[in-house]
CSV table of C-alpha atoms and ligand atoms in Angstrom, one decimal:
chain,number,residue,atom,x,y,z
A,1,MET,CA,64.2,2.8,80.8
A,2,GLY,CA,64.3,6.5,80.9
A,3,ASN,CA,65.8,7.8,84.0
A,4,ASN,CA,69.3,6.6,83.3
A,5,ASP,CA,69.4,8.1,79.8
A,6,ILE,CA,71.8,10.9,80.3
A,7,THR,CA,72.1,12.3,76.8
A,8,ALA,CA,70.1,15.2,78.1
A,9,VAL,CA,69.8,16.8,81.5
A,10,GLU,CA,67.5,19.3,83.1
A,11,LEU,CA,69.2,22.4,84.2
A,12,ASN,CA,67.4,24.3,87.0
A,13,LEU,CA,68.1,28.0,86.5
A,14,ASP,CA,67.2,29.8,89.7
A,15,GLY,CA,66.6,33.5,90.0
A,16,LEU,CA,68.9,34.9,92.7
A,17,VAL,CA,67.0,37.2,95.1
A,18,GLY,CA,68.2,40.8,94.8
A,19,PRO,CA,69.2,43.2,97.6
A,20,THR,CA,65.9,45.1,97.5
A,21,HIS,CA,63.6,42.1,98.2
A,22,HIS,CA,60.6,43.5,100.0
A,23,TYR,CA,56.8,43.1,100.4
A,24,GLY,CA,55.1,45.5,98.0
A,25,GLY,CA,51.7,43.7,97.9
A,26,LEU,CA,52.1,44.0,94.1
A,27,GLY,CA,51.0,40.5,92.9
A,28,VAL,CA,47.5,40.5,91.4
A,29,GLY,CA,45.5,37.4,92.2
A,30,ASN,CA,48.4,36.4,94.5
A,31,LEU,CA,47.0,36.0,98.0
A,32,ALA,CA,50.3,35.7,99.8
A,33,SER,CA,51.6,38.9,98.3
A,34,GLN,CA,48.5,40.7,99.3
A,35,ARG,CA,48.6,39.2,102.8
A,36,HIS,CA,52.2,40.3,103.5
A,37,ARG,CA,51.9,43.7,101.9
A,38,HIS,CA,54.3,46.2,103.5
A,39,GLU,CA,55.7,43.8,106.1
A,40,VAL,CA,59.4,44.2,106.9
A,41,SER,CA,61.4,41.8,104.8
A,42,ASN,CA,64.8,40.2,105.2
A,43,PRO,CA,66.7,40.3,101.9
A,44,ARG,CA,69.7,38.4,103.3
A,45,ALA,CA,67.6,35.5,104.6
A,46,ALA,CA,65.7,35.5,101.3
A,47,ALA,CA,68.8,35.1,99.2
A,48,LEU,CA,70.3,32.5,101.6
A,49,GLU,CA,67.1,30.5,101.5
A,50,GLY,CA,67.3,30.4,97.7
A,51,ILE,CA,71.0,29.4,97.8
A,52,ALA,CA,70.2,26.6,100.4
A,53,LYS,CA,67.5,25.3,98.0
A,54,MET,CA,70.0,25.3,95.2
A,55,ARG,CA,72.4,23.4,97.4
A,56,VAL,CA,69.8,20.6,97.9
A,57,LEU,CA,69.7,20.1,94.1
A,58,VAL,CA,73.4,20.3,93.7
A,59,ASP,CA,73.9,17.7,96.4
A,60,LEU,CA,71.4,15.5,94.6
A,61,GLY,CA,73.6,15.7,91.5
A,62,ILE,CA,71.2,17.9,89.5
A,63,ALA,CA,72.5,20.6,87.1
A,64,GLN,CA,71.9,23.9,88.8
A,65,ALA,CA,72.6,27.5,87.7
A,66,VAL,CA,71.7,31.0,88.7
A,67,LEU,CA,70.1,33.9,86.9
A,68,PRO,CA,71.6,37.2,88.4
A,69,PRO,CA,69.2,39.7,90.0
A,70,GLN,CA,68.4,42.8,88.1
A,71,GLU,CA,69.4,46.3,89.2
A,72,ARG,CA,66.7,47.8,91.4
A,73,PRO,CA,65.2,50.3,91.9
A,74,LEU,CA,65.1,50.8,88.2
A,75,VAL,CA,65.4,54.6,88.1
A,76,PRO,CA,64.8,54.9,84.3
A,77,ALA,CA,61.4,53.3,84.8
A,78,LEU,CA,60.5,56.0,87.3
A,79,ARG,CA,61.8,58.7,84.9
A,80,ASN,CA,59.4,57.3,82.3
A,81,LEU,CA,56.5,58.1,84.7
A,82,GLY,CA,57.5,61.7,84.9
A,83,PHE,CA,59.8,61.9,88.0
A,84,THR,CA,62.7,64.1,87.2
A,85,GLY,CA,66.1,65.3,88.5
A,86,ASP,CA,69.1,63.2,89.4
A,87,ASP,CA,68.6,59.6,90.6
A,88,THR,CA,68.1,60.6,94.2
A,89,ALA,CA,65.6,63.3,93.3
A,90,VAL,CA,63.7,60.8,91.2
A,91,VAL,CA,63.5,58.2,93.9
A,92,THR,CA,62.7,60.7,96.6
A,93,ALA,CA,59.8,62.2,94.6
A,94,ALA,CA,58.5,58.7,93.8
A,95,ALA,CA,58.7,57.7,97.5
A,96,ARG,CA,56.7,60.8,98.4
A,97,GLU,CA,54.1,61.0,95.6
A,98,ALA,CA,53.7,57.3,94.5
A,99,PRO,CA,55.3,54.8,96.9
A,100,ASP,CA,53.7,51.9,95.1
A,101,PHE,CA,55.6,52.9,91.9
A,102,LEU,CA,58.8,53.0,93.8
A,103,SER,CA,58.0,49.6,95.3
A,104,ALA,CA,57.3,48.2,91.8
A,105,ALA,CA,60.5,49.7,90.4
A,106,ALA,CA,62.4,48.2,93.3
A,107,SER,CA,60.8,44.7,93.2
A,108,THR,CA,63.3,41.8,92.9
A,109,SER,CA,60.6,39.8,91.1
A,110,SER,CA,63.1,38.4,88.6
A,111,MET,CA,63.9,35.9,91.3
A,112,TRP,CA,60.8,34.0,90.2
A,113,ALA,CA,62.6,32.6,87.1
A,114,ALA,CA,59.7,30.3,86.2
A,115,ASN,CA,58.2,33.5,84.7
A,116,ALA,CA,61.4,34.5,82.9
A,117,ALA,CA,60.6,32.6,79.7
A,118,THR,CA,59.0,29.6,78.1
A,119,VAL,CA,61.6,27.0,77.0
A,120,SER,CA,61.1,24.1,74.5
A,121,PRO,CA,63.9,21.6,74.5
A,122,ALA,CA,65.6,20.7,71.3
A,123,ALA,CA,64.0,17.2,71.1
A,124,ASP,CA,60.5,18.8,70.7
A,125,THR,CA,61.2,21.5,68.1
A,126,ALA,CA,61.1,21.3,64.3
A,127,ASP,CA,64.7,22.5,63.8
A,128,GLY,CA,66.2,20.4,66.6
A,129,ARG,CA,67.3,23.5,68.6
A,130,LEU,CA,66.2,24.7,72.0
A,131,HIS,CA,63.8,27.6,71.7
A,132,LEU,CA,63.3,30.4,74.3
A,133,THR,CA,60.7,33.1,74.4
A,134,PRO,CA,61.1,35.6,77.3
A,135,ALA,CA,57.7,36.3,78.9
A,136,ASN,CA,56.4,39.8,78.4
A,137,LEU,CA,54.8,39.8,81.9
A,138,ILE,CA,52.5,42.6,80.8
A,139,SER,CA,49.8,41.8,83.4
A,140,GLN,CA,51.8,43.7,86.1
A,141,TRP,CA,54.0,46.7,85.6
A,142,HIS,CA,56.6,45.6,88.2
A,143,ARG,CA,57.1,42.3,86.3
A,144,SER,CA,57.0,43.8,82.8
A,145,LEU,CA,60.1,45.8,83.8
A,146,GLU,CA,62.1,42.5,84.0
A,147,THR,CA,61.7,41.4,80.4
A,148,PRO,CA,64.4,43.4,78.5
A,149,GLN,CA,67.2,42.5,81.0
A,150,THR,CA,65.9,38.9,81.2
A,151,ALA,CA,66.0,38.5,77.4
A,152,ALA,CA,69.5,40.0,77.3
A,153,VAL,CA,70.8,37.7,80.1
A,154,LEU,CA,69.3,34.6,78.5
A,155,ARG,CA,71.0,35.4,75.2
A,156,GLN,CA,74.3,35.8,77.1
A,157,LEU,CA,73.9,32.5,79.0
A,158,PHE,CA,72.7,30.5,76.0
A,159,ALA,CA,74.6,32.1,73.2
A,160,ALA,CA,75.6,29.3,70.8
A,161,PRO,CA,73.3,29.6,67.7
A,162,ASP,CA,73.8,25.9,66.8
A,163,HIS,CA,71.9,25.0,70.0
A,164,PHE,CA,69.7,28.0,71.0
A,165,VAL,CA,67.1,30.1,69.3
A,166,HIS,CA,65.9,33.2,71.1
A,167,HIS,CA,62.6,34.8,70.2
A,168,ALA,CA,61.5,38.3,71.0
A,169,PRO,CA,59.0,38.6,73.9
A,170,LEU,CA,55.4,38.6,72.5
A,171,PRO,CA,53.9,42.0,71.7
A,172,ALA,CA,53.2,44.1,74.8
A,173,ALA,CA,49.4,44.0,74.3
A,174,LEU,CA,46.8,42.4,76.5
A,175,SER,CA,45.8,39.7,74.0
A,176,PHE,CA,49.4,38.4,74.2
A,177,ALA,CA,49.7,38.4,78.0
A,178,ASP,CA,52.4,35.8,78.7
A,179,GLU,CA,53.8,34.6,82.1
A,180,GLY,CA,56.3,32.1,80.7
A,181,ALA,CA,57.1,28.6,82.0
A,182,ALA,CA,54.9,28.9,85.1
A,183,ASN,CA,52.0,28.1,82.7
A,184,HIS,CA,53.9,25.3,80.7
A,185,ILE,CA,54.6,21.7,81.5
A,186,ARG,CA,56.7,19.3,79.4
A,187,LEU,CA,56.1,15.6,79.6
A,188,ALA,CA,58.3,13.0,77.9
A,189,PRO,CA,59.5,9.4,78.5
A,190,THR,CA,62.9,10.9,79.3
A,191,HIS,CA,64.4,14.4,79.2
A,192,ALA,CA,66.3,13.4,76.0
A,193,ALA,CA,63.2,12.0,74.2
A,194,ALA,CA,60.7,14.1,72.2
A,195,GLY,CA,57.9,15.1,74.5
A,196,ILE,CA,54.5,16.8,74.6
A,197,GLU,CA,54.1,20.3,75.9
A,198,LEU,CA,51.1,21.6,77.9
A,199,PHE,CA,50.2,25.2,77.7
A,200,VAL,CA,47.9,26.5,80.4
A,201,TYR,CA,45.9,29.7,79.9
A,202,GLY,CA,43.5,31.7,82.0
A,203,TRP,CA,41.4,33.4,79.4
A,204,ASP,CA,40.6,33.2,75.7
A,205,THR,CA,38.3,35.8,74.1
A,206,ALA,CA,38.2,38.3,76.9
A,207,PRO,CA,40.0,38.7,80.3
A,208,ARG,CA,37.9,37.7,83.3
A,209,ALA,CA,35.9,40.6,84.5
A,210,GLY,CA,34.0,41.8,87.6
A,211,SER,CA,35.1,41.0,91.2
A,212,GLN,CA,36.9,37.8,90.2
A,213,LEU,CA,40.6,37.7,90.5
A,214,PRO,CA,42.3,38.3,87.2
A,215,ALA,CA,43.8,35.6,84.9
A,216,ARG,CA,47.2,36.4,83.6
A,217,GLN,CA,47.8,34.2,80.6
A,218,SER,CA,45.9,34.4,77.4
A,219,LEU,CA,45.3,31.5,75.0
A,220,THR,CA,46.7,33.7,72.1
A,221,ALA,CA,50.0,34.0,74.0
A,222,SER,CA,50.2,30.3,74.6
A,223,GLN,CA,49.4,29.5,70.9
A,224,THR,CA,51.9,32.0,69.7
A,225,VAL,CA,54.7,30.6,71.8
A,226,ALA,CA,53.9,27.1,70.6
A,227,ARG,CA,54.0,28.3,67.0
A,228,LEU,CA,57.2,30.3,67.4
A,229,HIS,CA,58.9,27.2,69.0
A,230,GLY,CA,58.1,25.0,66.0
A,231,LEU,CA,56.2,22.5,68.1
A,232,SER,CA,54.2,20.0,66.1
A,233,ALA,CA,50.4,20.4,66.7
A,234,ASP,CA,49.9,16.8,67.7
A,235,ARG,CA,52.4,17.2,70.6
A,236,VAL,CA,50.8,20.3,72.1
A,237,VAL,CA,47.8,20.5,74.5
A,238,PHE,CA,46.1,23.8,75.5
A,239,LEU,CA,44.4,23.7,78.9
A,240,ARG,CA,42.2,26.3,80.4
A,241,GLN,CA,42.5,27.1,84.1
A,242,SER,CA,39.3,26.7,86.1
A,243,ASP,CA,37.6,29.8,87.6
A,244,ALA,CA,37.6,28.0,90.9
A,245,ALA,CA,41.3,27.7,90.9
A,246,ILE,CA,42.0,31.3,89.8
A,247,ASP,CA,39.6,32.5,92.5
A,248,ALA,CA,41.4,30.4,95.1
A,249,GLY,CA,44.6,32.2,94.3
A,250,VAL,CA,46.0,30.0,91.5
A,251,PHE,CA,47.5,32.9,89.5
A,252,HIS,CA,49.8,30.5,87.6
A,253,ASN,CA,49.4,26.9,86.7
A,254,ASP,CA,52.5,25.9,88.7
A,255,VAL,CA,50.5,26.6,91.8
A,256,ILE,CA,48.2,23.7,91.0
A,257,ALA,CA,50.1,21.2,88.8
A,258,VAL,CA,53.7,19.9,88.3
A,259,GLY,CA,55.0,17.4,85.9
A,260,ASN,CA,58.3,15.8,85.1
A,261,GLU,CA,59.1,13.2,82.4
A,262,ASN,CA,56.3,10.7,82.6
A,263,LEU,CA,54.7,11.9,85.8
A,264,LEU,CA,52.0,14.6,86.3
A,265,LEU,CA,50.8,15.7,89.7
A,266,VAL,CA,47.6,17.8,89.5
A,267,HIS,CA,44.7,19.0,91.5
A,268,GLU,CA,41.3,17.9,90.3
A,269,GLN,CA,40.1,21.5,90.2
A,270,ALA,CA,43.0,22.8,88.2
A,271,TYR,CA,41.3,23.0,84.8
A,272,ALA,CA,37.9,24.1,83.4
A,273,ASP,CA,37.1,20.4,82.8
A,274,THR,CA,39.9,18.5,84.5
A,275,ALA,CA,38.6,15.1,83.4
A,276,ALA,CA,38.5,16.1,79.8
A,277,ALA,CA,41.8,18.0,80.1
A,278,LEU,CA,43.6,15.0,81.5
A,279,ALA,CA,42.1,12.6,79.0
A,280,ALA,CA,43.5,14.9,76.2
A,281,VAL,CA,46.9,14.9,77.9
A,282,ARG,CA,47.0,11.1,78.2
A,283,GLN,CA,45.8,10.6,74.7
A,284,CYS,CA,48.4,13.0,73.3
A,285,TYR,CA,51.1,11.4,75.3
A,286,GLN,CA,50.2,7.9,74.3
A,287,ALA,CA,49.8,8.8,70.6
A,288,THR,CA,53.2,10.5,70.3
A,289,CYS,CA,55.5,9.3,73.1
A,290,GLY,CA,54.1,5.8,73.6
A,291,GLY,CA,54.4,4.3,77.0
A,292,GLU,CA,52.6,5.1,80.1
A,293,LEU,CA,52.0,8.5,81.6
A,294,THR,CA,51.4,8.4,85.3
A,295,VAL,CA,48.8,11.0,86.4
A,296,ILE,CA,48.3,11.5,90.1
A,297,GLU,CA,45.2,13.6,90.5
A,298,VAL,CA,44.6,15.0,94.0
A,299,ALA,CA,40.9,15.2,95.0
A,300,GLU,CA,39.4,18.2,96.6
A,301,GLN,CA,38.4,15.9,99.5
A,302,GLU,CA,42.0,14.9,100.0
A,303,ILE,CA,43.5,18.4,99.8
A,304,PRO,CA,41.1,21.3,99.3
A,305,LEU,CA,42.2,24.0,96.8
A,306,ASP,CA,42.7,26.6,99.5
A,307,VAL,CA,45.1,24.2,101.4
A,308,ALA,CA,46.9,23.5,98.2
A,309,VAL,CA,47.4,27.2,97.6
A,310,ALA,CA,48.3,27.9,101.3
A,311,THR,CA,51.0,25.2,101.3
A,312,TYR,CA,52.1,25.5,97.7
A,313,LEU,CA,52.3,21.7,97.5
A,314,PHE,CA,52.1,21.8,93.6
A,315,ASN,CA,54.8,24.4,93.5
A,316,SER,CA,57.2,21.7,94.4
A,317,GLN,CA,60.1,20.9,92.1
A,318,LEU,CA,59.8,17.5,90.6
A,319,VAL,CA,63.2,16.4,89.4
A,320,THR,CA,64.8,13.3,88.0
A,321,LEU,CA,67.6,11.8,90.1
A,322,PRO,CA,70.8,10.8,88.3
A,323,ALA,CA,70.5,7.2,89.7
A,324,GLY,CA,66.9,6.9,88.7
A,325,GLY,CA,63.6,7.9,90.5
A,326,MET,CA,62.4,11.4,91.2
A,327,ALA,CA,62.7,13.8,94.1
A,328,LEU,CA,60.0,16.2,95.1
A,329,ILE,CA,61.4,19.5,96.5
A,330,CYS,CA,58.5,20.9,98.4
A,331,PRO,CA,58.0,24.0,100.5
A,332,ALA,CA,58.5,23.5,104.3
A,333,GLU,CA,54.9,24.6,104.7
A,334,CYS,CA,53.8,21.3,103.2
A,335,ARG,CA,55.2,19.4,106.2
A,336,GLU,CA,53.5,21.8,108.6
A,337,GLN,CA,50.0,20.9,107.3
A,338,PRO,CA,48.8,17.5,108.5
A,339,ALA,CA,46.7,16.6,105.4
A,340,VAL,CA,49.4,17.6,103.0
A,341,SER,CA,52.2,16.0,105.0
A,342,GLY,CA,50.2,12.8,105.2
A,343,TRP,CA,49.6,12.9,101.4
A,344,LEU,CA,53.4,13.3,100.9
A,345,ASP,CA,54.1,10.2,103.1
A,346,HIS,CA,51.5,8.3,101.1
A,347,LEU,CA,53.1,9.4,97.8
A,348,LEU,CA,56.5,8.2,99.0
A,349,ALA,CA,55.2,4.9,100.2
A,350,GLY,CA,53.3,4.2,97.0
A,351,ASP,CA,54.6,3.0,93.7
A,352,SER,CA,55.0,6.3,91.9
A,353,PRO,CA,58.4,7.3,90.5
A,354,VAL,CA,58.8,9.7,93.5
A,355,THR,CA,61.6,8.1,95.7
A,356,ALA,CA,62.6,11.1,97.8
A,357,ILE,CA,61.0,14.2,99.3
A,358,HIS,CA,62.9,17.2,100.5
A,359,ALA,CA,61.2,20.1,102.3
A,360,VAL,CA,62.9,23.4,101.8
A,361,ASN,CA,62.4,26.7,103.7
A,362,VAL,CA,61.9,29.5,101.2
A,363,ARG,CA,59.6,31.5,103.4
A,364,GLN,CA,60.8,34.9,102.4
A,365,SER,CA,59.8,34.1,98.8
A,366,MET,CA,56.7,32.3,99.8
A,367,HIS,CA,55.4,35.4,101.5
A,368,ASN,CA,55.4,37.0,98.1
A,369,GLY,CA,53.7,34.0,96.5
A,370,GLY,CA,56.8,32.3,95.2
A,371,GLY,CA,57.6,28.7,96.1
A,372,PRO,CA,60.4,26.4,95.1
A,373,ALA,CA,59.2,25.9,91.6
A,374,CYS,CA,58.6,29.6,91.0
A,375,LEU,CA,62.2,30.2,91.7
A,376,ARG,CA,63.5,28.2,88.9
A,377,LEU,CA,63.4,27.9,85.1
A,378,ARG,CA,63.7,24.4,83.7
A,379,VAL,CA,66.1,24.1,80.8
A,380,VAL,CA,66.4,20.6,79.3
A,381,LEU,CA,69.8,20.5,77.6
A,382,SER,CA,71.6,18.0,75.5
A,383,LEU,CA,75.1,17.4,76.9
A,384,PRO,CA,76.8,19.4,74.0
A,385,ALA,CA,74.3,22.2,74.7
A,386,LEU,CA,75.1,22.1,78.4
A,387,ALA,CA,78.8,22.4,77.5
A,388,ALA,CA,78.1,25.2,75.1
A,389,MET,CA,76.2,27.5,77.6
A,390,HIS,CA,77.9,30.0,79.8
A,391,GLN,CA,79.7,28.0,82.4
A,392,GLY,CA,80.2,30.8,85.0
A,393,VAL,CA,76.6,30.5,86.3
A,394,LEU,CA,76.8,26.8,86.9
A,395,MET,CA,76.7,25.9,90.6
A,396,THR,CA,79.1,23.7,92.5
A,397,PRO,CA,79.3,23.4,96.3
A,398,ALA,CA,82.3,25.8,96.2
A,399,LYS,CA,80.4,28.4,94.0
A,400,LEU,CA,77.4,28.2,96.4
A,401,ASP,CA,79.8,28.9,99.3
A,402,GLN,CA,81.1,32.0,97.4
A,403,LEU,CA,77.6,33.2,96.8
A,404,GLU,CA,76.6,32.8,100.4
A,405,ALA,CA,79.6,34.8,101.5
A,406,TRP,CA,78.7,37.4,98.9
A,407,VAL,CA,75.2,37.7,100.3
A,408,GLN,CA,76.4,37.9,103.9
A,409,GLN,CA,78.7,40.7,102.9
A,410,HIS,CA,76.3,42.8,100.8
A,411,TYR,CA,72.6,42.2,101.8
A,412,ARG,CA,70.7,43.9,104.6
A,413,ASP,CA,68.7,41.7,107.0
A,414,ARG,CA,65.9,44.2,107.3
A,415,LEU,CA,64.1,46.3,104.7
A,416,ALA,CA,61.0,48.4,105.3
A,417,LEU,CA,59.2,50.2,102.5
A,418,ALA,CA,60.7,53.5,103.5
A,419,ASP,CA,64.2,52.1,103.1
A,420,LEU,CA,63.7,51.8,99.3
A,421,ALA,CA,64.3,55.6,99.1
A,422,ASP,CA,67.6,55.3,100.9
A,423,PRO,CA,70.3,56.4,98.4
A,424,SER,CA,72.9,54.1,100.1
A,425,LEU,CA,70.7,51.1,99.2
A,426,ARG,CA,71.3,51.9,95.5
A,427,THR,CA,75.1,52.2,96.1
A,428,GLU,CA,75.2,48.9,98.1
A,429,SER,CA,73.2,47.1,95.5
A,430,ARG,CA,75.4,48.3,92.6
A,431,GLN,CA,78.5,47.2,94.5
A,432,ALA,CA,77.0,43.8,95.2
A,433,LEU,CA,76.0,43.3,91.5
A,434,ASP,CA,79.3,44.5,90.3
A,435,GLU,CA,81.1,41.9,92.4
A,436,LEU,CA,78.5,39.2,91.3
A,437,THR,CA,79.3,39.7,87.6
A,438,ALA,CA,83.0,38.9,88.4
A,439,LEU,CA,81.9,35.9,90.5
A,440,LEU,CA,79.8,34.5,87.7
A,441,ASP,CA,82.2,35.6,85.0
A,442,LEU,CA,79.5,37.6,83.2
A,443,GLY,CA,81.6,40.6,82.2
A,444,CYS,CA,79.6,43.9,82.2
A,445,CYS,CA,76.0,43.0,82.0
A,446,TYR,CA,74.4,45.9,84.0
A,447,SER,CA,73.9,49.3,82.4
A,448,PHE,CA,75.6,51.0,85.3
A,449,GLN,CA,78.8,49.0,84.4
A,450,GLN,CA,78.9,50.2,80.8
B,1,LIG,O1,54.1,37.5,89.9
B,1,LIG,N1,54.9,37.9,93.2
B,1,LIG,C1,55.1,37.1,92.0
B,1,LIG,C2,55.2,35.7,92.3
B,1,LIG,C3,55.5,34.9,91.1
B,1,LIG,C4,55.4,33.4,91.4
B,1,LIG,N2,55.8,32.7,90.3
B,1,LIG,C5,55.2,31.5,89.9
B,1,LIG,N3,54.1,31.0,90.4
B,1,LIG,N4,55.8,30.8,89.0
B,1,LIG,C6,53.9,37.4,91.1
B,1,LIG,O2,52.7,37.6,91.6
B,1,LIG,C7,54.9,39.9,94.6
B,1,LIG,C8,55.8,41.1,94.7
B,1,LIG,C9,55.4,42.0,95.9
B,1,LIG,O3,54.3,42.0,96.3
B,1,LIG,O4,56.3,42.7,96.3
B,1,LIG,C10,55.1,39.2,93.2
B,1,LIG,O5,55.4,39.9,92.2
């Protein structure tokens, strides 16, 4: 069955960390981001960790690509807030008067590609094409700045209209608050087969109020994306996050659940009524896909919510191996926590489809609340669609070597908040991005290149 059906593959599209990676404390409801606020960062290590993670997937024979970083600081965004003069004057004034705005405009948050868009594979959609909706990310200003460039790059990478349909981001209004694939799980007997899609939201009629941590995804947004993508209603399930999970720091569903093909790993406190939610998922899967869905539900007693959030166990990548079976690419933190590490050993020894576990160090990203799964957008592609996409961003061992050398040459190994105002950081970053476009054969994709 299944795993050896290679008429479609899952491409993991990773966001490359940009040269201004820093700790702004900007992530709402994101405990790690708050905890590491204003610490000194290491952009070079961050980028190299991301590349090393990609290398693990490439070595496993999994299709891997990169999404280029965006230009930061985004000076026009600061101009829109009333800072004037030439670029240096704008940045200097922002650094003096509103350092949090400069931090937001300098965030390399596009590295968390799971928030770039929601993607529905061609096998699931009414017109048999792959549909993408870039996330509007309106819950946080620094993230909303990503959307226009993300949409443009996705159009460039997946250009062929026979295969790909690009929707506009949802309206920039609270009721349509959308955080993309981080709140979306696709399950199917194989990547190539028609599947079901789970859309997870944090609030429906009104955003959570009071002292609780905010929820970022609205039900309206999830419903709208499902409608735009032409998904049939009997293959879609909407699940509401539990308050307990959001309050424990589960600001996206991918912090508490991960699925791949016919396997779903989920914490028992993930949803408002997890038992009912999982019954609905099972029922939907059985009715439309046939066959068995394996659901591994982790009890609070086994791994408490706060431990799940601290280790980001569920932010592992669950990927199908070319020879069959699945690998779990988990954060190194999971192996440092006895209960979680023991649970992983148990998973491997059991009869689940998981046949390999790889712990990866992405600590620079983890300190901003981004684990292995946050760093990638999953794009299930038929083989002709894979051949039709932009080939320059596809990773090979040699391409990864080139990227590593490029990072070593251009990235700083230390960045404090005050450095964001340094004019030479902007010059260095532009030089780096300019070279990157040549490396990835992207032509002129940054506004400073036009
Ligand atoms: O939106 N962190 C991101 C992390 C996103 C993780 N993505 C997924 N779970 N898929 C966020 O909270 C912190 C940036 C800072 O504090 O400098 C930040 O934006």
